[in-house]
Amino acid sequence: MMHSATDMAADPRARATRPEGTLVSDPDDGTELLEVSMGPHHPSTHGVFRMDVALDGEKVARLKPVFGYLHRNHEKLGEGNSYLASMPYTDRLDYICSLTNNWAYALAVEKLAGQEVPERAEYLRVIVGELTRVQNHALSVGFLLQDMGASGTPLMYGFREREKILDLFEALTGSRMMCNYMRFGGCRVDATPEWLDATRKVVAGLPGFADEFEALLCTNEILMARTQGVGILKPDLAVSAGITGPMLRASGVNYDIRKVDHYSIYDRFDFKVPLGDHGDVYDRFMIRLLELRQSIGILEQALKDIPGGPVMDPKAKIRNFRPKPGEAYGRIEAPKGELGFYLISDGGPNPYRYRVRPPSFVNLTVLEDMCLGHNVADVVLILGSVDIVLGEVDR
Amino acid sequence: MKTLEEIKAAIEAAVPGAGVEIVQNPGPAAQHSLRLQPGSAFEVAKFLRDDAELALNFLSNVTGVDWPDKEISEKVKVTRAVTKTVDGVEQTVEETVEETRKRVEPGYLEVVYHLFSMTQKHGPVILRMRTENRSDKVELPSMTPVWRSAEFQEREIFDLYGVVFRGHPDLRRILMWEGFKDHPMRRDYVEPDDYDYEPTAHDAVLAKAKAHQAAQQAAAEKGAAQ
């Protein structure tokens, strides 16, 4: 009835772990593995995250990610809160991209309760969602370069652009990072014409930033030497391991939930899905820059077409919100991958089960497979190219 | 995509005796699901992944759900013979009485899998499995050999719910620390009273804090007396 070990080894999708006890170097030369704990306070881990690494000389022979330092049982908190009260908590999952967290949760609850969203609210959601993607990608590329030793400059270029976008978020939602902007059936406040003009101004400046960023980085010799051919993720394994987002598309798998699920109003916009060839760190870096350009295109179209009208469905119930018994899984293409919420309602004011499907948590599954056989200095880059946020991994 | 009935028929043709059941979702989302028998679930999962038309090669989400024991009170009509005195004569009369009976529906742990296809771009197909109970028979087959994405998510369910996945290559706690007992996501989990409360405690927290401080005080006095 059960599978055997041989069955798994024959499968190309199976894990790439070396058989127990095998070393990279000759076992007879009197060497043994050196076990190192990387983290939890290592600056490259982007938070409190640890890797149990076994090294054979300079090469990684085994790597086990250890996390949970930031665990506060977000899902249990969700079960104890009303549906709406969980909305500000979703900001704290991936705290770089609070607006896409809001969106995924709102989408799941709207599916659960069968609610409609007015057109203007959908446009606003797309605008803030794509702005979130731009600032996330600018930041993650900046941090990747920072990890590589390019201290400061690329990161500060990313931060400069992010600051402009965070100012827009603050003007619209009242908060730079913990936006708490979406509601079931729309958005909390409408955007003023002045805000839309300011956004158009920022978006008009973004292609220049993308040009500058690409000119600065893409053909940099050190970057290419450090990242090309490092941390290769094969498409078969990527699909099997449920990798999503830029990391999956860097491996050449064409799967973007904005195109697949046709959620919200993404059908109305003309944009392409960039794909990588090699699935290495360089491709993952490059995909983010290309996606950033596509997001700018979506923003330009959305800001041109945005209609008037209400931003909340007038029939939406705010108080005493009790969806009918049932369940729903809603997902969006968040900047880091598929962010899903699975909700079970028993007819009460709180969800019976509140599950978050975090993209960076699942994307970490293949960290070991990508790092095996590489130098320990490359582990830092490979982890940086996964783009994790521990608020979401640990929940 | 095939309808759920067609998928069920395809599964039963490929894995004889799979015993798949369709679970209706009454909500507006209408995402219905398939309940698998733990005995045949692994074979069914392989079929769903490898079948050319379904090609469900992407396991997106694995969720644990706790359904505790439910006490159900029902009103039952019972007919019984009662001895009564009617007009001074003792008689046996049949009488129908309404009685409230309580029975306990045993609880279980459930694991829900959301599947999509990256090649066919369809989904979700939702699978569910139940353990026999919540205490000692909590084993389910692991889907990690079929879809690697289950690896960390099943570890999380093992950690927070206590479902034991047979065939998982590395079943350890993932979010809680090693040596932690109990499973915090279960509905009947009781928080240990082992921390000092913040000074702003109020309502239910204030009551807890007072009880906690009283216990601390008593322990300290006991220690001082000795």
Coordinates of C-alpha atoms in Angstrom, one line a residue:
Chain A
M1 CA 0.0 0.0 0.0
M2 CA 2.8 2.4 0.9
H3 CA 5.5 3.7 -1.4
S4 CA 9.1 2.5 -1.1
A5 CA 12.3 4.5 -1.0
T6 CA 13.3 3.2 -4.5
D7 CA 10.0 4.5 -6.0
M8 CA 10.9 8.0 -4.8
A9 CA 14.5 7.9 -6.1
A10 CA 13.4 7.0 -9.6
D11 CA 11.1 10.0 -9.7
P12 CA 12.6 13.2 -11.1
R13 CA 10.4 15.2 -8.8
A14 CA 11.8 13.5 -5.7
R15 CA 14.0 15.3 -3.2
A16 CA 17.7 15.8 -4.0
T17 CA 19.1 14.8 -0.6
R18 CA 22.3 12.8 -0.7
P19 CA 22.0 9.3 0.7
E20 CA 22.8 9.2 4.4
G21 CA 26.4 9.4 5.2
T22 CA 27.8 10.2 1.8
L23 CA 30.3 13.0 1.6
V24 CA 31.2 15.1 -1.3
S25 CA 34.9 14.5 -0.8
D26 CA 36.5 11.1 -0.4
P27 CA 35.4 9.5 2.9
D28 CA 38.8 7.8 3.3
D29 CA 40.9 10.9 3.6
G30 CA 40.0 11.3 7.3
T31 CA 37.6 14.3 6.9
E32 CA 34.3 14.7 8.5
L33 CA 31.3 17.0 8.2
L34 CA 31.4 20.3 10.1
E35 CA 28.0 21.3 11.4
V36 CA 27.3 25.0 11.5
S37 CA 24.3 26.9 12.7
M38 CA 23.7 29.8 10.3
G39 CA 21.5 32.3 12.1
P40 CA 19.1 33.0 13.8
H41 CA 20.8 36.4 14.0
H42 CA 22.8 36.2 10.8
P43 CA 22.2 39.5 8.9
S44 CA 21.5 37.6 5.6
T45 CA 18.5 35.7 7.0
H46 CA 16.1 38.7 6.7
G47 CA 14.7 38.1 10.2
V48 CA 15.0 35.4 12.8
F49 CA 15.7 32.3 10.7
R50 CA 18.3 29.6 11.1
M51 CA 19.8 26.9 8.9
D52 CA 21.5 23.8 10.3
V53 CA 24.2 23.4 7.7
A54 CA 26.6 20.5 7.4
L55 CA 29.7 21.5 5.5
D56 CA 32.2 19.4 3.7
G57 CA 35.0 21.8 3.4
E58 CA 33.4 24.8 1.9
K59 CA 30.6 22.8 0.3
V60 CA 27.1 22.3 1.7
A61 CA 26.4 18.6 2.3
R62 CA 23.1 19.1 4.2
L63 CA 20.9 22.0 5.1
K64 CA 17.8 22.1 7.3
P65 CA 15.9 25.3 7.7
V66 CA 14.8 26.0 11.2
F67 CA 12.1 28.6 11.9
G68 CA 9.2 29.5 14.1
Y69 CA 11.0 32.2 16.2
L70 CA 8.2 34.6 15.1
H71 CA 5.4 32.1 15.5
R72 CA 2.3 33.6 17.3
N73 CA -0.3 31.2 15.9
H74 CA -1.9 33.7 13.6
E75 CA -4.4 31.1 12.5
K76 CA -5.6 30.5 16.1
L77 CA -6.0 34.3 16.5
G78 CA -8.0 34.3 13.4
E79 CA -10.4 31.7 14.8
G80 CA -10.9 33.8 17.9
N81 CA -11.6 37.0 16.0
S82 CA -14.6 38.1 13.9
Y83 CA -14.0 38.1 10.1
L84 CA -13.3 41.8 10.0
A85 CA -11.1 41.9 13.0
S86 CA -8.6 39.6 11.3
M87 CA -8.1 42.1 8.5
P88 CA -5.5 44.3 10.3
Y89 CA -3.7 41.1 11.4
T90 CA -3.2 40.1 7.8
D91 CA -1.0 43.2 7.4
R92 CA 1.5 41.6 9.7
L93 CA 1.9 38.4 7.7
D94 CA 4.2 39.7 4.9
Y95 CA 4.7 43.1 6.4
I96 CA 6.4 44.4 3.2
C97 CA 3.2 43.8 1.2
S98 CA 0.3 44.4 3.5
L99 CA -2.1 45.4 0.7
T100 CA -1.8 42.2 -1.2
N101 CA -2.4 40.3 2.1
N102 CA -5.6 42.3 2.6
W103 CA -6.6 41.6 -0.9
A104 CA -6.2 37.8 -0.6
Y105 CA -8.1 37.7 2.6
A106 CA -10.9 40.0 1.3
L107 CA -11.1 37.8 -1.9
A108 CA -11.5 34.6 0.2
V109 CA -14.2 36.1 2.4
E110 CA -16.0 37.5 -0.6
K111 CA -16.0 34.0 -2.1
L112 CA -17.2 32.5 1.2
A113 CA -20.1 35.0 1.5
G114 CA -20.8 35.4 -2.2
Q115 CA -20.2 39.2 -2.3
E116 CA -19.6 41.5 -5.2
V117 CA -17.0 44.2 -5.5
P118 CA -17.7 47.5 -7.3
E119 CA -15.7 48.3 -10.4
R120 CA -13.9 51.3 -9.0
A121 CA -12.8 49.3 -5.9
E122 CA -11.4 46.6 -8.2
Y123 CA -9.4 49.3 -10.0
L124 CA -8.1 50.7 -6.7
R125 CA -7.2 47.1 -5.6
V126 CA -5.2 46.6 -8.8
I127 CA -3.4 49.9 -8.4
V128 CA -2.4 49.4 -4.8
G129 CA -1.6 45.7 -5.5
E130 CA 0.7 46.5 -8.4
L131 CA 2.4 49.3 -6.5
T132 CA 3.0 46.8 -3.7
R133 CA 4.6 44.4 -6.3
V134 CA 6.8 47.2 -7.6
Q135 CA 8.1 48.1 -4.2
N136 CA 8.5 44.5 -3.1
H137 CA 10.6 43.6 -6.1
A138 CA 12.7 46.8 -5.9
L139 CA 13.4 45.9 -2.3
S140 CA 14.0 42.2 -2.7
V141 CA 16.5 42.9 -5.5
G142 CA 18.2 45.5 -3.3
F143 CA 18.5 43.1 -0.4
L144 CA 19.8 40.4 -2.7
L145 CA 22.6 42.7 -3.8
Q146 CA 23.2 43.7 -0.2
D147 CA 23.7 40.1 0.7
M148 CA 26.1 39.8 -2.2
G149 CA 28.3 42.5 -0.7
A150 CA 27.2 45.4 -2.8
S151 CA 26.7 47.4 0.4
G152 CA 24.2 50.2 0.3
T153 CA 23.9 51.5 -3.3
P154 CA 21.4 49.1 -4.9
L155 CA 19.5 48.7 -1.7
M156 CA 19.2 52.5 -1.3
Y157 CA 18.0 52.8 -5.0
G158 CA 15.2 50.4 -4.1
F159 CA 14.4 52.1 -0.9
R160 CA 14.2 55.5 -2.5
E161 CA 11.6 54.2 -4.9
R162 CA 9.8 52.4 -2.2
E163 CA 9.6 55.5 -0.1
K164 CA 7.6 57.3 -2.8
I165 CA 5.2 54.4 -3.0
L166 CA 4.9 54.3 0.8
D167 CA 4.0 58.0 0.8
L168 CA 1.2 57.2 -1.6
F169 CA 0.0 54.4 0.7
E170 CA 0.1 56.7 3.7
A171 CA -1.9 59.4 1.9
L172 CA -4.5 56.8 0.8
T173 CA -4.8 54.5 3.9
G174 CA -3.3 56.4 6.7
S175 CA -0.4 54.0 7.2
R176 CA 2.8 53.3 5.4
M177 CA 3.1 49.6 6.0
M178 CA 0.1 48.4 8.0
C179 CA -2.4 49.6 5.5
N180 CA -5.6 47.7 6.6
Y181 CA -7.2 49.1 3.5
M182 CA -9.6 46.5 2.0
R183 CA -13.0 45.5 3.2
F184 CA -15.3 42.6 2.2
G185 CA -17.1 44.1 -0.8
G186 CA -14.7 46.9 -1.6
C187 CA -12.1 49.2 -0.1
R188 CA -12.3 51.3 3.1
V189 CA -11.9 54.8 1.6
D190 CA -12.0 56.3 -1.9
A191 CA -9.0 57.8 -3.6
T192 CA -9.1 61.5 -4.2
P193 CA -8.4 62.9 -7.7
E194 CA -5.3 64.5 -6.1
W195 CA -4.1 61.1 -4.9
L196 CA -4.6 59.6 -8.4
D197 CA -2.6 62.5 -9.9
A198 CA 0.2 62.0 -7.4
T199 CA 0.2 58.2 -8.2
R200 CA 0.3 59.0 -12.0
K201 CA 3.3 61.2 -11.3
V202 CA 5.1 58.4 -9.3
V203 CA 4.3 55.8 -11.9
A204 CA 5.6 58.1 -14.7
G205 CA 8.9 58.1 -12.9
L206 CA 9.1 54.3 -12.5
P207 CA 10.3 53.4 -16.0
G208 CA 13.3 55.7 -15.5
F209 CA 14.0 53.9 -12.2
A210 CA 13.8 50.5 -13.9
D211 CA 16.2 51.7 -16.6
E212 CA 18.6 53.0 -14.1
F213 CA 18.4 49.8 -11.9
E214 CA 18.9 47.5 -14.9
A215 CA 21.8 49.6 -16.2
L216 CA 23.4 49.5 -12.8
L217 CA 23.0 45.8 -12.2
C218 CA 22.1 43.5 -15.0
T219 CA 25.4 43.2 -16.8
N220 CA 27.5 43.7 -13.7
E221 CA 30.4 41.3 -13.9
I222 CA 30.6 40.4 -10.2
L223 CA 26.8 39.9 -10.0
M224 CA 26.9 37.6 -13.1
A225 CA 29.8 35.6 -11.8
R226 CA 28.2 35.1 -8.4
T227 CA 24.7 34.3 -9.5
Q228 CA 24.7 32.5 -12.9
G229 CA 24.5 28.7 -12.5
V230 CA 24.1 29.0 -8.7
G231 CA 21.1 27.5 -6.9
I232 CA 19.5 25.9 -10.0
L233 CA 15.9 24.8 -9.5
K234 CA 14.6 22.4 -12.1
P235 CA 11.0 23.0 -13.3
D236 CA 9.9 19.4 -12.4
L237 CA 10.9 19.9 -8.8
A238 CA 9.6 23.4 -8.7
V239 CA 6.1 22.3 -9.8
S240 CA 6.1 19.3 -7.4
A241 CA 7.2 21.4 -4.5
G242 CA 4.5 23.9 -5.1
I243 CA 6.8 26.8 -5.7
T244 CA 4.9 29.9 -6.9
G245 CA 5.6 33.4 -7.9
P246 CA 8.8 34.8 -9.5
M247 CA 10.7 31.8 -8.3
L248 CA 8.6 29.4 -10.3
R249 CA 8.6 31.5 -13.4
A250 CA 12.4 31.9 -13.2
S251 CA 12.5 28.1 -13.7
G252 CA 10.5 28.5 -16.9
V253 CA 7.0 27.4 -15.8
N254 CA 4.3 29.6 -17.1
Y255 CA 2.0 30.0 -14.2
D256 CA 0.7 33.4 -13.1
I257 CA -2.5 33.3 -11.1
R258 CA -3.4 36.7 -12.5
K259 CA -3.6 35.0 -15.9
V260 CA -4.9 31.5 -14.7
D261 CA -7.6 32.5 -12.3
H262 CA -8.8 35.7 -14.0
Y263 CA -9.6 37.1 -10.6
S264 CA -10.5 40.7 -10.1
I265 CA -10.2 42.6 -13.4
Y266 CA -6.8 41.5 -14.6
D267 CA -8.4 40.3 -17.9
R268 CA -8.7 43.9 -18.9
F269 CA -5.0 44.7 -18.8
D270 CA -2.4 43.9 -21.4
F271 CA 0.7 42.4 -19.7
K272 CA 3.1 39.6 -20.3
V273 CA 4.4 36.9 -18.0
P274 CA 8.2 36.9 -18.0
L275 CA 9.9 33.5 -17.9
G276 CA 13.4 32.3 -17.1
D277 CA 15.5 29.7 -18.8
H278 CA 17.9 28.4 -16.2
G279 CA 16.2 28.7 -12.8
D280 CA 19.3 30.0 -11.2
V281 CA 19.8 33.0 -8.8
Y282 CA 20.4 35.3 -11.8
D283 CA 17.1 34.3 -13.4
R284 CA 15.2 34.9 -10.2
F285 CA 16.8 38.3 -9.9
M286 CA 16.1 39.2 -13.6
I287 CA 12.4 38.0 -13.4
R288 CA 11.8 40.4 -10.6
L289 CA 13.1 43.3 -12.7
L290 CA 11.0 42.2 -15.7
E291 CA 7.9 41.8 -13.6
L292 CA 8.4 45.2 -12.2
R293 CA 8.2 46.6 -15.8
Q294 CA 5.0 44.7 -16.5
S295 CA 3.5 46.0 -13.3
I296 CA 4.3 49.6 -14.4
G297 CA 2.4 48.8 -17.6
I298 CA -0.6 47.5 -15.6
L299 CA -0.5 50.6 -13.4
E300 CA -0.5 53.0 -16.4
Q301 CA -3.5 51.2 -17.9
A302 CA -5.4 51.1 -14.6
L303 CA -4.8 54.7 -13.8
K304 CA -6.0 55.7 -17.3
D305 CA -9.2 53.7 -17.2
I306 CA -10.3 54.0 -13.6
P307 CA -14.0 54.8 -13.5
G308 CA -16.1 56.7 -11.0
G309 CA -18.6 55.1 -8.6
P310 CA -18.7 53.7 -5.1
V311 CA -15.8 51.8 -3.6
M312 CA -18.0 49.7 -1.3
D313 CA -20.8 47.4 -2.3
P314 CA -23.9 49.2 -0.7
K315 CA -25.4 45.8 0.1
A316 CA -22.2 44.7 2.0
K317 CA -22.9 44.0 5.6
I318 CA -20.4 45.4 8.0
R319 CA -22.0 44.7 11.4
N320 CA -23.1 41.3 12.4
F321 CA -21.4 39.7 9.5
R322 CA -22.1 36.0 9.5
P323 CA -21.4 34.1 6.3
K324 CA -23.6 31.0 5.6
P325 CA -22.0 27.6 6.6
G326 CA -19.6 26.5 4.0
E327 CA -16.0 26.9 3.0
A328 CA -13.9 28.8 0.4
Y329 CA -10.4 28.9 -0.8
G330 CA -9.4 32.2 -2.4
R331 CA -5.9 33.0 -3.7
I332 CA -4.1 35.8 -5.5
E333 CA -0.7 36.3 -7.1
A334 CA 1.1 38.1 -4.3
P335 CA 4.6 39.5 -5.0
K336 CA 6.1 36.4 -3.4
G337 CA 3.9 33.8 -5.0
E338 CA 0.5 32.3 -4.4
L339 CA -1.1 33.7 -1.2
G340 CA -4.2 31.8 -0.3
F341 CA -6.8 31.9 2.5
Y342 CA -8.9 28.9 3.3
L343 CA -11.9 29.7 5.4
I344 CA -14.5 27.4 7.0
S345 CA -17.7 29.0 8.3
D346 CA -20.1 27.4 10.7
G347 CA -22.5 30.3 10.5
G348 CA -21.0 32.1 13.4
P349 CA -19.4 35.6 13.6
N350 CA -15.9 34.0 13.7
P351 CA -14.4 31.7 11.1
Y352 CA -14.4 28.0 12.3
R353 CA -11.1 27.6 10.5
Y354 CA -8.8 30.3 9.2
R355 CA -5.9 29.0 7.2
V356 CA -3.2 31.1 5.5
R357 CA -1.3 29.5 2.6
P358 CA 1.9 31.5 2.8
P359 CA 4.1 31.6 -0.4
S360 CA 7.4 32.1 1.3
F361 CA 6.8 29.2 3.7
V362 CA 6.2 26.7 0.8
N363 CA 9.0 28.2 -1.3
L364 CA 11.5 27.3 1.4
T365 CA 10.8 23.6 0.9
V366 CA 13.4 23.4 -1.9
L367 CA 16.1 25.5 -0.1
E368 CA 18.1 22.4 0.7
D369 CA 17.9 21.1 -2.9
M370 CA 19.1 24.4 -4.3
C371 CA 22.0 24.7 -1.9
L372 CA 23.5 21.2 -2.0
G373 CA 27.0 21.2 -3.4
H374 CA 27.4 25.0 -3.4
N375 CA 29.8 27.1 -1.3
V376 CA 28.5 28.3 2.0
A377 CA 28.7 31.9 0.7
D378 CA 26.2 31.0 -2.0
V379 CA 23.7 29.9 0.5
V380 CA 23.2 33.5 1.4
L381 CA 22.5 34.4 -2.2
I382 CA 20.2 31.5 -2.7
L383 CA 18.2 32.3 0.4
G384 CA 18.1 36.0 -0.7
S385 CA 16.7 34.9 -4.1
V386 CA 13.8 33.0 -2.5
D387 CA 12.6 36.3 -1.0
I388 CA 11.2 35.3 2.3
V389 CA 9.6 37.3 5.0
L390 CA 9.5 35.7 8.4
G391 CA 6.3 37.3 9.5
E392 CA 4.6 35.1 6.9
V393 CA 6.8 32.0 7.2
D394 CA 6.3 31.7 11.0
R395 CA 2.8 33.2 11.2
Chain B
M1 CA -12.2 20.5 -16.4
K2 CA -14.1 17.3 -15.6
T3 CA -16.9 17.6 -13.1
L4 CA -16.4 16.2 -9.6
E5 CA -18.7 13.2 -10.5
E6 CA -16.5 12.4 -13.5
I7 CA -13.4 12.7 -11.5
K8 CA -14.9 10.3 -8.9
A9 CA -15.8 7.8 -11.7
A10 CA -12.3 8.1 -13.1
I11 CA -10.7 7.4 -9.7
E12 CA -13.0 4.4 -9.1
A13 CA -12.1 3.0 -12.5
A14 CA -8.3 3.5 -11.9
V15 CA -8.2 2.4 -8.2
P16 CA -10.9 -0.2 -7.7
G17 CA -12.4 0.0 -4.2
A18 CA -11.2 3.5 -3.5
G19 CA -14.4 4.4 -1.8
V20 CA -14.4 8.1 -2.8
E21 CA -17.3 10.2 -1.5
I22 CA -18.4 13.7 -2.7
V23 CA -18.7 16.2 0.1
Q24 CA -21.0 19.1 -0.8
N25 CA -20.2 22.6 0.2
P26 CA -23.4 24.4 0.9
G27 CA -21.9 27.9 0.8
P28 CA -21.9 30.3 -2.2
A29 CA -18.4 29.3 -3.1
A30 CA -19.7 25.8 -4.1
Q31 CA -16.2 24.3 -3.9
H32 CA -17.2 20.7 -3.4
S33 CA -14.6 18.2 -2.3
L34 CA -13.8 14.5 -2.4
R35 CA -13.4 12.4 0.7
L36 CA -10.8 9.7 0.4
Q37 CA -10.3 6.6 2.4
P38 CA -6.9 6.7 4.1
G39 CA -6.2 3.1 2.9
S40 CA -6.3 4.0 -0.8
A41 CA -5.6 7.7 -0.7
F42 CA -2.0 7.3 -1.7
E43 CA -2.9 5.4 -4.9
V44 CA -5.6 7.9 -5.7
A45 CA -3.2 10.8 -5.2
K46 CA -0.7 9.2 -7.6
F47 CA -3.5 8.7 -10.2
L48 CA -4.7 12.3 -9.9
R49 CA -1.1 13.6 -10.5
D50 CA -0.2 11.2 -13.3
D51 CA -3.5 11.1 -15.3
A52 CA -2.9 13.0 -18.5
E53 CA -6.3 14.8 -18.5
L54 CA -6.4 15.8 -14.9
A55 CA -2.6 16.4 -14.4
L56 CA -3.1 17.7 -10.9
N57 CA 0.6 18.3 -10.5
F58 CA 0.4 21.3 -8.1
L59 CA -0.6 20.7 -4.5
S60 CA -1.1 24.2 -3.3
N61 CA -2.4 24.1 0.2
V62 CA -2.6 21.5 3.0
T63 CA -4.9 22.4 5.9
G64 CA -5.6 20.6 9.2
V65 CA -9.0 21.0 10.7
D66 CA -10.0 19.8 14.2
W67 CA -13.6 18.5 14.7
P68 CA -13.9 17.8 18.5
D69 CA -16.4 15.3 20.0
K70 CA -19.9 16.7 19.6
E71 CA -22.6 16.1 22.1
I72 CA -25.9 15.9 20.3
S73 CA -29.2 16.0 22.2
E74 CA -32.2 14.5 20.3
K75 CA -35.8 14.2 21.1
V76 CA -36.9 10.7 20.7
K77 CA -40.4 9.3 21.0
V78 CA -40.5 6.2 23.1
T79 CA -43.4 3.9 23.6
R80 CA -43.4 1.9 26.8
A81 CA -45.8 -0.1 29.0
V82 CA -46.9 1.9 32.1
T83 CA -48.9 0.5 35.0
K84 CA -51.7 2.9 35.9
T85 CA -54.7 3.0 38.0
V86 CA -57.6 3.8 35.8
D87 CA -61.1 4.1 37.5
G88 CA -59.7 2.2 40.5
V89 CA -58.5 -0.7 38.5
E90 CA -54.8 -1.3 37.9
Q91 CA -54.1 -1.6 34.2
T92 CA -51.1 -1.8 31.9
V93 CA -51.3 1.0 29.3
E94 CA -49.0 1.7 26.3
E95 CA -47.9 5.3 26.5
T96 CA -45.8 7.4 24.1
V97 CA -43.4 9.8 25.8
E98 CA -41.0 12.2 24.4
E99 CA -37.5 11.8 25.8
T100 CA -34.3 13.8 25.4
R101 CA -31.4 11.6 24.7
K102 CA -27.8 12.6 24.5
R103 CA -25.2 10.9 22.4
V104 CA -21.7 11.8 21.7
E105 CA -20.6 11.9 18.1
P106 CA -16.9 11.1 18.1
G107 CA -14.6 13.8 16.9
Y108 CA -11.8 13.5 14.3
L109 CA -9.0 15.4 12.7
E110 CA -9.3 16.3 9.1
V111 CA -6.7 17.1 6.5
V112 CA -7.7 19.1 3.4
Y113 CA -5.6 19.2 0.2
H114 CA -6.2 21.9 -2.5
L115 CA -4.9 20.7 -5.9
F116 CA -4.4 22.6 -9.1
S117 CA -2.9 21.8 -12.4
M118 CA 0.0 23.9 -13.7
T119 CA -0.2 22.3 -17.2
Q120 CA -4.0 22.3 -17.7
K121 CA -4.4 25.4 -15.6
H122 CA -7.5 24.2 -13.8
G123 CA -8.5 23.6 -10.2
P124 CA -9.1 23.5 -7.4
V125 CA -9.8 19.8 -6.8
I126 CA -10.2 19.4 -3.0
L127 CA -9.4 16.2 -1.2
R128 CA -10.1 15.5 2.4
M129 CA -9.2 12.7 4.8
R130 CA -10.2 11.9 8.3
T131 CA -8.4 10.2 11.1
E132 CA -10.4 7.6 13.1
N133 CA -10.3 9.7 16.3
R134 CA -8.4 12.5 18.0
S135 CA -6.4 10.6 20.5
D136 CA -4.6 7.4 19.5
K137 CA -5.6 6.6 15.9
V138 CA -4.4 9.8 14.2
E139 CA -2.4 8.2 11.3
L140 CA -2.9 9.3 7.7
P141 CA -0.8 8.5 4.7
S142 CA 1.6 11.3 3.8
M143 CA 1.3 12.9 0.3
T144 CA 4.9 14.2 0.4
P145 CA 6.2 11.4 -1.9
V146 CA 3.6 12.5 -4.5
W147 CA 3.9 16.2 -4.1
R148 CA 6.9 17.7 -2.4
S149 CA 5.0 20.8 -1.4
A150 CA 3.3 18.8 1.3
E151 CA 6.6 18.3 3.2
F152 CA 6.5 21.5 5.3
Q153 CA 2.8 21.8 5.4
E154 CA 2.3 18.3 6.7
R155 CA 5.0 18.9 9.3
E156 CA 3.0 22.0 10.3
I157 CA -0.2 19.9 10.7
F158 CA 1.8 17.3 12.7
D159 CA 3.1 20.1 14.9
L160 CA -0.1 22.0 15.5
Y161 CA -2.8 19.3 15.2
G162 CA -1.0 16.0 16.0
V163 CA -1.8 14.1 12.8
V164 CA 0.9 11.5 12.2
F165 CA 1.7 11.2 8.5
R166 CA 2.8 7.7 7.6
G167 CA 5.6 7.8 5.0
H168 CA 6.7 11.4 5.6
P169 CA 10.5 11.5 5.2
D170 CA 11.2 14.0 8.0
L171 CA 8.3 14.3 10.4
R172 CA 9.4 16.8 13.1
R173 CA 7.9 19.8 14.7
I174 CA 8.3 22.9 12.5
L175 CA 6.9 26.0 14.2
M176 CA 6.9 25.0 17.8
W177 CA 10.2 24.0 19.4
E178 CA 11.4 20.5 19.9
G179 CA 10.2 19.1 23.2
F180 CA 7.0 21.1 23.2
K181 CA 4.0 18.9 24.2
D182 CA 0.5 19.3 23.0
H183 CA -0.9 20.7 19.8
P184 CA -1.9 24.4 20.0
M185 CA -4.3 24.5 17.0
R186 CA -6.7 21.9 18.5
R187 CA -10.0 23.4 19.7
D188 CA -9.6 22.2 23.2
Y189 CA -6.0 23.4 23.7
V190 CA -5.5 25.1 27.0
E191 CA -2.8 27.7 27.3
P192 CA -0.3 27.0 30.0
D193 CA -0.5 29.5 32.8
D194 CA 3.3 30.0 33.0
Y195 CA 3.9 33.7 32.2
D196 CA 3.4 37.0 34.1
Y197 CA 0.7 39.2 32.7
E198 CA 1.1 42.7 31.5
P199 CA 0.0 45.5 33.8
T200 CA -2.8 46.5 31.4
A201 CA -4.7 43.2 31.8
H202 CA -8.5 43.6 31.8
D203 CA -11.7 41.5 31.5
A204 CA -11.0 37.8 31.1
V205 CA -7.2 38.4 31.1
L206 CA -7.5 40.3 34.4
A207 CA -9.3 37.4 36.0
K208 CA -6.6 35.0 34.7
A209 CA -3.9 37.4 35.9
K210 CA -5.3 37.6 39.4
A211 CA -5.5 33.8 39.6
H212 CA -2.0 33.5 38.4
Q213 CA -0.7 36.1 40.8
A214 CA -2.5 34.5 43.7
A215 CA -0.9 31.1 42.9
Q216 CA 2.5 32.8 42.6
Q217 CA 2.0 34.5 46.0
A218 CA 0.9 31.3 47.7
A219 CA 4.0 29.5 46.3
A220 CA 6.3 32.3 47.5
E221 CA 4.7 32.2 51.0
K222 CA 5.1 28.5 51.2
G223 CA 8.7 28.8 50.2
A224 CA 9.3 31.5 52.8
A225 CA 7.7 29.4 55.6
Q226 CA 9.9 26.5 54.9

